[in-house]
Structures are given as structure tokens and as C-alpha cells.
PDB file of C-alpha atoms in Angstrom:
ATOM      1  CA  ASP F   9       1.769 -16.947  -5.372  1.00 56.00           C
ATOM      2  CA  SER F  10       3.070 -20.356  -6.023  1.00 63.00           C
ATOM      3  CA  GLU F  11       3.258 -19.586  -9.913  1.00 71.00           C
ATOM      4  CA  CYS F  12       5.691 -16.736  -8.388  1.00 73.00           C
ATOM      5  CA  TRP F  13       7.681 -19.093  -6.820  1.00 75.00           C
ATOM      6  CA  ARG F  14       8.153 -21.816 -10.092  1.00 76.00           C
ATOM      7  CA  GLU F  15       9.608 -18.209 -11.708  1.00 75.00           C
ATOM      8  CA  GLY F  16      11.821 -17.617  -9.286  1.00 76.00           C
ATOM      9  CA  GLY F  17      13.297 -20.809  -8.923  1.00 78.00           C
ATOM     10  CA  ALA F  18      12.067 -22.308  -5.751  1.00 80.00           C
ATOM     11  CA  ASP F  19      11.389 -26.156  -5.241  1.00 80.00           C
ATOM     12  CA  ARG F  20       9.839 -26.047  -1.878  1.00 84.00           C
ATOM     13  CA  ASP F  21       6.086 -26.389  -1.336  1.00 85.00           C
ATOM     14  CA  PRO F  22       4.268 -23.748  -2.430  1.00 82.00           C
ATOM     15  CA  ASP F  23       1.944 -23.264   0.305  1.00 81.00           C
ATOM     16  CA  GLU F  24       4.425 -23.304   2.478  1.00 86.00           C
ATOM     17  CA  LEU F  25       6.602 -20.660   1.354  1.00 86.00           C
ATOM     18  CA  ASP F  26       3.659 -18.530   1.274  1.00 84.00           C
ATOM     19  CA  ARG F  27       2.584 -19.398   5.061  1.00 84.00           C
ATOM     20  CA  ALA F  28       6.063 -18.402   6.165  1.00 87.00           C
ATOM     21  CA  TYR F  29       7.026 -15.490   3.857  1.00 87.00           C
ATOM     22  CA  LEU F  30       4.084 -13.913   4.585  1.00 88.00           C
ATOM     23  CA  ALA F  31       4.494 -14.847   8.550  1.00 90.00           C
ATOM     24  CA  ARG F  32       7.398 -12.223   8.129  1.00 92.00           C
ATOM     25  CA  ILE F  33       5.430  -9.863   7.239  1.00 90.00           C
ATOM     26  CA  ARG F  34       4.480  -6.858  10.376  1.00 89.00           C
ATOM     27  CA  LEU F  35       2.111  -3.931  10.156  1.00 87.00           C
ATOM     28  CA  MET F  36       3.837  -1.017  10.911  1.00 82.00           C
ATOM     29  CA  PRO F  37       4.071  -0.294  14.378  1.00 82.00           C
ATOM     30  CA  GLY F  38       0.342   2.670  14.920  1.00 84.00           C
ATOM     31  CA  LEU F  39      -1.636   1.352  12.041  1.00 87.00           C
ATOM     32  CA  PRO F  40      -5.018  -0.052  13.685  1.00 87.00           C
ATOM     33  CA  GLU F  41      -4.995   3.438  15.937  1.00 89.00           C
ATOM     34  CA  PHE F  42      -4.774   5.526  12.732  1.00 87.00           C
ATOM     35  CA  LEU F  43      -7.311   3.881  10.803  1.00 88.00           C
ATOM     36  CA  ALA F  44      -9.262   3.661  13.750  1.00 90.00           C
ATOM     37  CA  ARG F  45      -8.353   7.616  13.930  1.00 92.00           C
ATOM     38  CA  VAL F  46      -9.060   8.140  10.225  1.00 89.00           C
ATOM     39  CA  THR F  47     -12.391   6.000  11.128  1.00 87.00           C
ATOM     40  CA  ARG F  48     -13.837   8.229  13.401  1.00 92.00           C
ATOM     41  CA  ARG F  49     -13.326  11.349  11.271  1.00 94.00           C
ATOM     42  CA  GLN F  50     -15.353   9.734   8.545  1.00 92.00           C
ATOM     43  CA  LEU F  51     -12.538  10.072   6.457  1.00 91.00           C
ATOM     44  CA  ARG F  52     -12.155   7.152   3.750  1.00 91.00           C
ATOM     45  CA  VAL F  53      -8.622   5.246   3.826  1.00 93.00           C
ATOM     46  CA  ALA F  54      -7.971   3.331   0.505  1.00 94.00           C
ATOM     47  CA  CYS F  55      -5.328   0.874  -0.976  1.00 93.00           C
ATOM     48  CA  LEU F  56      -2.752   0.607  -3.583  1.00 93.00           C
ATOM     49  CA  HIS F  57      -1.252  -1.987  -3.283  1.00 90.00           C
ATOM     50  CA  ASN F  58       2.033  -4.189  -5.735  1.00 91.00           C
ATOM     51  CA  ALA F  59       1.465  -7.104  -4.613  1.00 87.00           C
ATOM     52  CA  VAL F  60       0.369 -11.026  -5.101  1.00 85.00           C
ATOM     53  CA  LEU F  61      -3.157 -10.918  -4.789  1.00 85.00           C
ATOM     54  CA  ALA F  62      -3.395 -13.591  -2.955  1.00 84.00           C
ATOM     55  CA  TRP F  63      -0.869 -12.335  -0.647  1.00 87.00           C
ATOM     56  CA  SER F  64      -2.351  -9.562  -0.296  1.00 88.00           C
ATOM     57  CA  LEU F  65      -5.934 -11.123   0.718  1.00 88.00           C
ATOM     58  CA  LEU F  66      -4.513 -13.417   3.386  1.00 88.00           C
ATOM     59  CA  LEU F  67      -2.309 -10.567   4.676  1.00 90.00           C
ATOM     60  CA  ARG F  68      -5.360  -8.536   4.648  1.00 90.00           C
ATOM     61  CA  GLU F  69      -7.916 -11.235   6.508  1.00 90.00           C
ATOM     62  CA  ARG F  70      -5.219 -11.735   8.969  1.00 90.00           C
ATOM     63  CA  TYR F  71      -4.457  -7.855  10.121  1.00 91.00           C
ATOM     64  CA  ASP F  72      -8.351  -7.709   9.973  1.00 90.00           C
ATOM     65  CA  LEU F  73      -7.540  -4.281   7.500  1.00 91.00           C
ATOM     66  CA  GLY F  74     -11.943  -4.232   6.010  1.00 86.00           C
ATOM     67  CA  ARG F  75     -11.884  -0.432   6.870  1.00 85.00           C
ATOM     68  CA  ILE F  76      -9.516   0.214   4.169  1.00 91.00           C
ATOM     69  CA  ASP F  77     -12.024   0.164   1.276  1.00 91.00           C
ATOM     70  CA  PRO F  78     -11.616   0.513  -1.319  1.00 93.00           C
ATOM     71  CA  TRP F  79      -8.708  -2.542  -2.214  1.00 91.00           C
ATOM     72  CA  ILE F  80      -6.983  -1.879  -5.331  1.00 93.00           C
ATOM     73  CA  VAL F  81      -4.008  -4.500  -6.016  1.00 91.00           C
ATOM     74  CA  SER F  82      -1.458  -4.277  -8.817  1.00 89.00           C
ATOM     75  CA  ALA F  83      -2.254  -8.491  -9.125  1.00 84.00           C
ATOM     76  CA  GLU F  84      -5.553  -7.868  -9.971  1.00 84.00           C
ATOM     77  CA  GLY F  85      -5.839  -4.786 -12.544  1.00 78.00           C
ATOM     78  CA  GLY F  86      -2.423  -5.982 -14.051  1.00 85.00           C
ATOM     79  CA  ALA F  87      -0.387  -2.540 -13.667  1.00 92.00           C
ATOM     80  CA  ARG F  88       1.783  -1.945 -11.181  1.00 94.00           C
ATOM     81  CA  LYS F  89       2.781   1.795  -8.903  1.00 94.00           C
ATOM     82  CA  PRO F  90       3.187   4.702  -9.882  1.00 96.00           C
ATOM     83  CA  SER F  91       1.538   3.499 -13.071  1.00 95.00           C
ATOM     84  CA  ARG F  92      -1.130   6.037 -14.149  1.00 95.00           C
ATOM     85  CA  ALA F  93      -3.420   3.186 -14.263  1.00 95.00           C
ATOM     86  CA  MET F  94      -3.284   1.743 -10.960  1.00 95.00           C
ATOM     87  CA  PHE F  95      -4.686   5.659  -9.734  1.00 96.00           C
ATOM     88  CA  GLU F  96      -6.889   5.887 -12.485  1.00 95.00           C
ATOM     89  CA  ALA F  97      -8.772   2.140 -11.476  1.00 94.00           C
ATOM     90  CA  LEU F  98      -8.760   4.519  -7.829  1.00 94.00           C
ATOM     91  CA  ARG F  99     -10.293   7.290  -9.013  1.00 96.00           C
ATOM     92  CA  ARG F 100     -13.124   5.208 -10.865  1.00 95.00           C
ATOM     93  CA  THR F 101     -13.666   3.232  -7.685  1.00 94.00           C
ATOM     94  CA  THR F 102     -14.030   5.619  -5.959  1.00 95.00           C
ATOM     95  CA  GLY F 103     -14.441   8.492  -8.142  1.00 96.00           C
ATOM     96  CA  VAL F 104     -12.768  10.858  -5.922  1.00 96.00           C
ATOM     97  CA  PRO F 105     -10.813  13.503  -7.736  1.00 97.00           C
ATOM     98  CA  PHE F 106      -6.999  13.304  -7.364  1.00 98.00           C
ATOM     99  CA  GLU F 107      -7.131  17.301  -6.266  1.00 98.00           C
ATOM    100  CA  ASN F 108      -9.584  15.468  -3.400  1.00 97.00           C
ATOM    101  CA  CYS F 109      -6.414  12.971  -2.363  1.00 96.00           C
ATOM    102  CA  LEU F 110      -3.517  12.351   0.000  1.00 95.00           C
ATOM    103  CA  LEU F 111      -1.731   9.522  -0.919  1.00 96.00           C
ATOM    104  CA  ILE F 112       0.923   8.555   1.422  1.00 93.00           C
ATOM    105  CA  ASP F 113       4.021   5.487   0.056  1.00 93.00           C
ATOM    106  CA  SER F 114       6.628   4.959   1.075  1.00 90.00           C
ATOM    107  CA  ASN F 115       7.696   5.158  -2.838  1.00 92.00           C
ATOM    108  CA  VAL F 116       9.359   8.278  -4.260  1.00 94.00           C
ATOM    109  CA  ALA F 117       9.132   7.432  -8.207  1.00 96.00           C
ATOM    110  CA  ALA F 118       4.750   6.466  -6.545  1.00 96.00           C
ATOM    111  CA  LEU F 119       5.119  10.593  -5.122  1.00 97.00           C
ATOM    112  CA  GLU F 120       5.918  11.480  -7.399  1.00 97.00           C
ATOM    113  CA  ALA F 121       2.926  10.635 -10.151  1.00 97.00           C
ATOM    114  CA  GLY F 122       0.845  11.014  -7.787  1.00 97.00           C
ATOM    115  CA  ARG F 123       1.503  14.866  -7.175  1.00 97.00           C
ATOM    116  CA  LYS F 124       1.802  15.557 -11.588  1.00 98.00           C
ATOM    117  CA  LEU F 125      -1.919  13.431 -10.736  1.00 98.00           C
ATOM    118  CA  GLY F 126      -3.162  16.611  -8.173  1.00 98.00           C
ATOM    119  CA  MET F 127      -2.690  14.285  -5.360  1.00 98.00           C
ATOM    120  CA  SER F 128      -1.447  15.923  -2.450  1.00 97.00           C
ATOM    121  CA  THR F 129       1.533  13.593  -1.392  1.00 97.00           C
ATOM    122  CA  VAL F 130       3.553  12.167   1.649  1.00 95.00           C
ATOM    123  CA  TRP F 131       6.434  10.301   2.013  1.00 94.00           C
ATOM    124  CA  PHE F 132       6.593   7.773   5.092  1.00 91.00           C
ATOM    125  CA  ALA F 133      10.161   7.713   5.465  1.00 89.00           C
ATOM    126  CA  PRO F 134      11.884   5.112   7.290  1.00 74.00           C
ATOM    127  CA  THR F 135      13.754   6.019   9.918  1.00 78.00           C
ATOM    128  CA  GLY F 136      17.343   7.781   9.682  1.00 81.00           C
ATOM    129  CA  ALA F 137      15.893   8.219   5.308  1.00 87.00           C
ATOM    130  CA  ARG F 138      17.747  11.150   4.839  1.00 91.00           C
ATOM    131  CA  VAL F 139      15.295  13.946   3.124  1.00 93.00           C
ATOM    132  CA  PRO F 140      17.456  16.003   0.361  1.00 90.00           C
ATOM    133  CA  GLU F 141      17.491  19.611  -0.451  1.00 94.00           C
ATOM    134  CA  GLY F 142      13.945  20.820  -1.455  1.00 94.00           C
ATOM    135  CA  PHE F 143      12.051  17.917  -1.262  1.00 95.00           C
ATOM    136  CA  PRO F 144       8.678  19.032  -2.415  1.00 95.00           C
ATOM    137  CA  HIS F 145       6.835  16.379   0.110  1.00 96.00           C
ATOM    138  CA  VAL F 146       5.645  16.588   3.303  1.00 94.00           C
ATOM    139  CA  VAL F 147       7.963  13.663   5.617  1.00 94.00           C
ATOM    140  CA  VAL F 148       6.186  11.501   7.908  1.00 91.00           C
ATOM    141  CA  ARG F 149       8.560   8.743  10.159  1.00 89.00           C
ATOM    142  CA  GLY F 150       5.169   7.127  11.360  1.00 84.00           C
ATOM    143  CA  VAL F 151       1.563   7.108  12.004  1.00 81.00           C
ATOM    144  CA  ASP F 152       1.001   7.966  15.322  1.00 73.00           C
TER     145      ASP F 152
END
């Protein structure tokens, strides 16, 4: 997003910077297969994403993530995870009560916020991350 690059002090062409940045982003291994499995089981998958809207839309298109619906982006709604406003946007959009949601996130603050609202939570932890004793969230290392 050109505004983002300008605010960051970049002096190169914003479109060129967007392309270079987005070319580095890869889907996590196993995600397409995971989405196919949950679709077969008729489970709904939503995305709560802290990102620049244009980048998010381009990545969604590039990786054919149309089966993820809704796709709620912080830049679009004016709030960021872990704010309650992001979770409220999800609830309003889907009509699904928090108690019927499973939040999978790599951000522990977002998990804590979701848990306080009644969501079940799973920490998508990077390989090798240490899990503290008494950690209140289920831990997964991959989507397979």
C-alpha cells in the first residue's frame, strides 16, 4: 500500500515494493489440504487478519483462498486484533456466537482476548517455541 510505504520512509515505487514484499509471503505447509478437509466436513472458516487491505486481497486471490469466508481485515474495519471490535465484526458477520468458535492464532494476545469472550483457542506455535507450564491454550505446530 503506497501510503504505508511513504509513512515508512521508502523512496522506491510503491507498486514495486508491494510486489517484492508479497512475493516473499508463502502459505503455511498443509493449509490448502486443511481447507479442503474442513470444507468437506462443512465447517466454516473465517479469517481475522491484521493487514493492509490491498495486500490481503492480493494474497487471497493468489492462493485461491475464496473458501475462507468471511475475510475480515483490520485495515477495512479500523480495528486490530486483539481488540474486541475485531471479534465483534466476526460475530456480527457470521452470526456465530463466540462459544461456537475455535480461534487458531499465532498471537497469544489474540488468543487471550478470544478466550475471554468464550472462544475455544489453539496456539499455532512456531516449531521450537517453548510452551510455558500451565499454558491455557491447545498447541499445534502445523495444520496437517
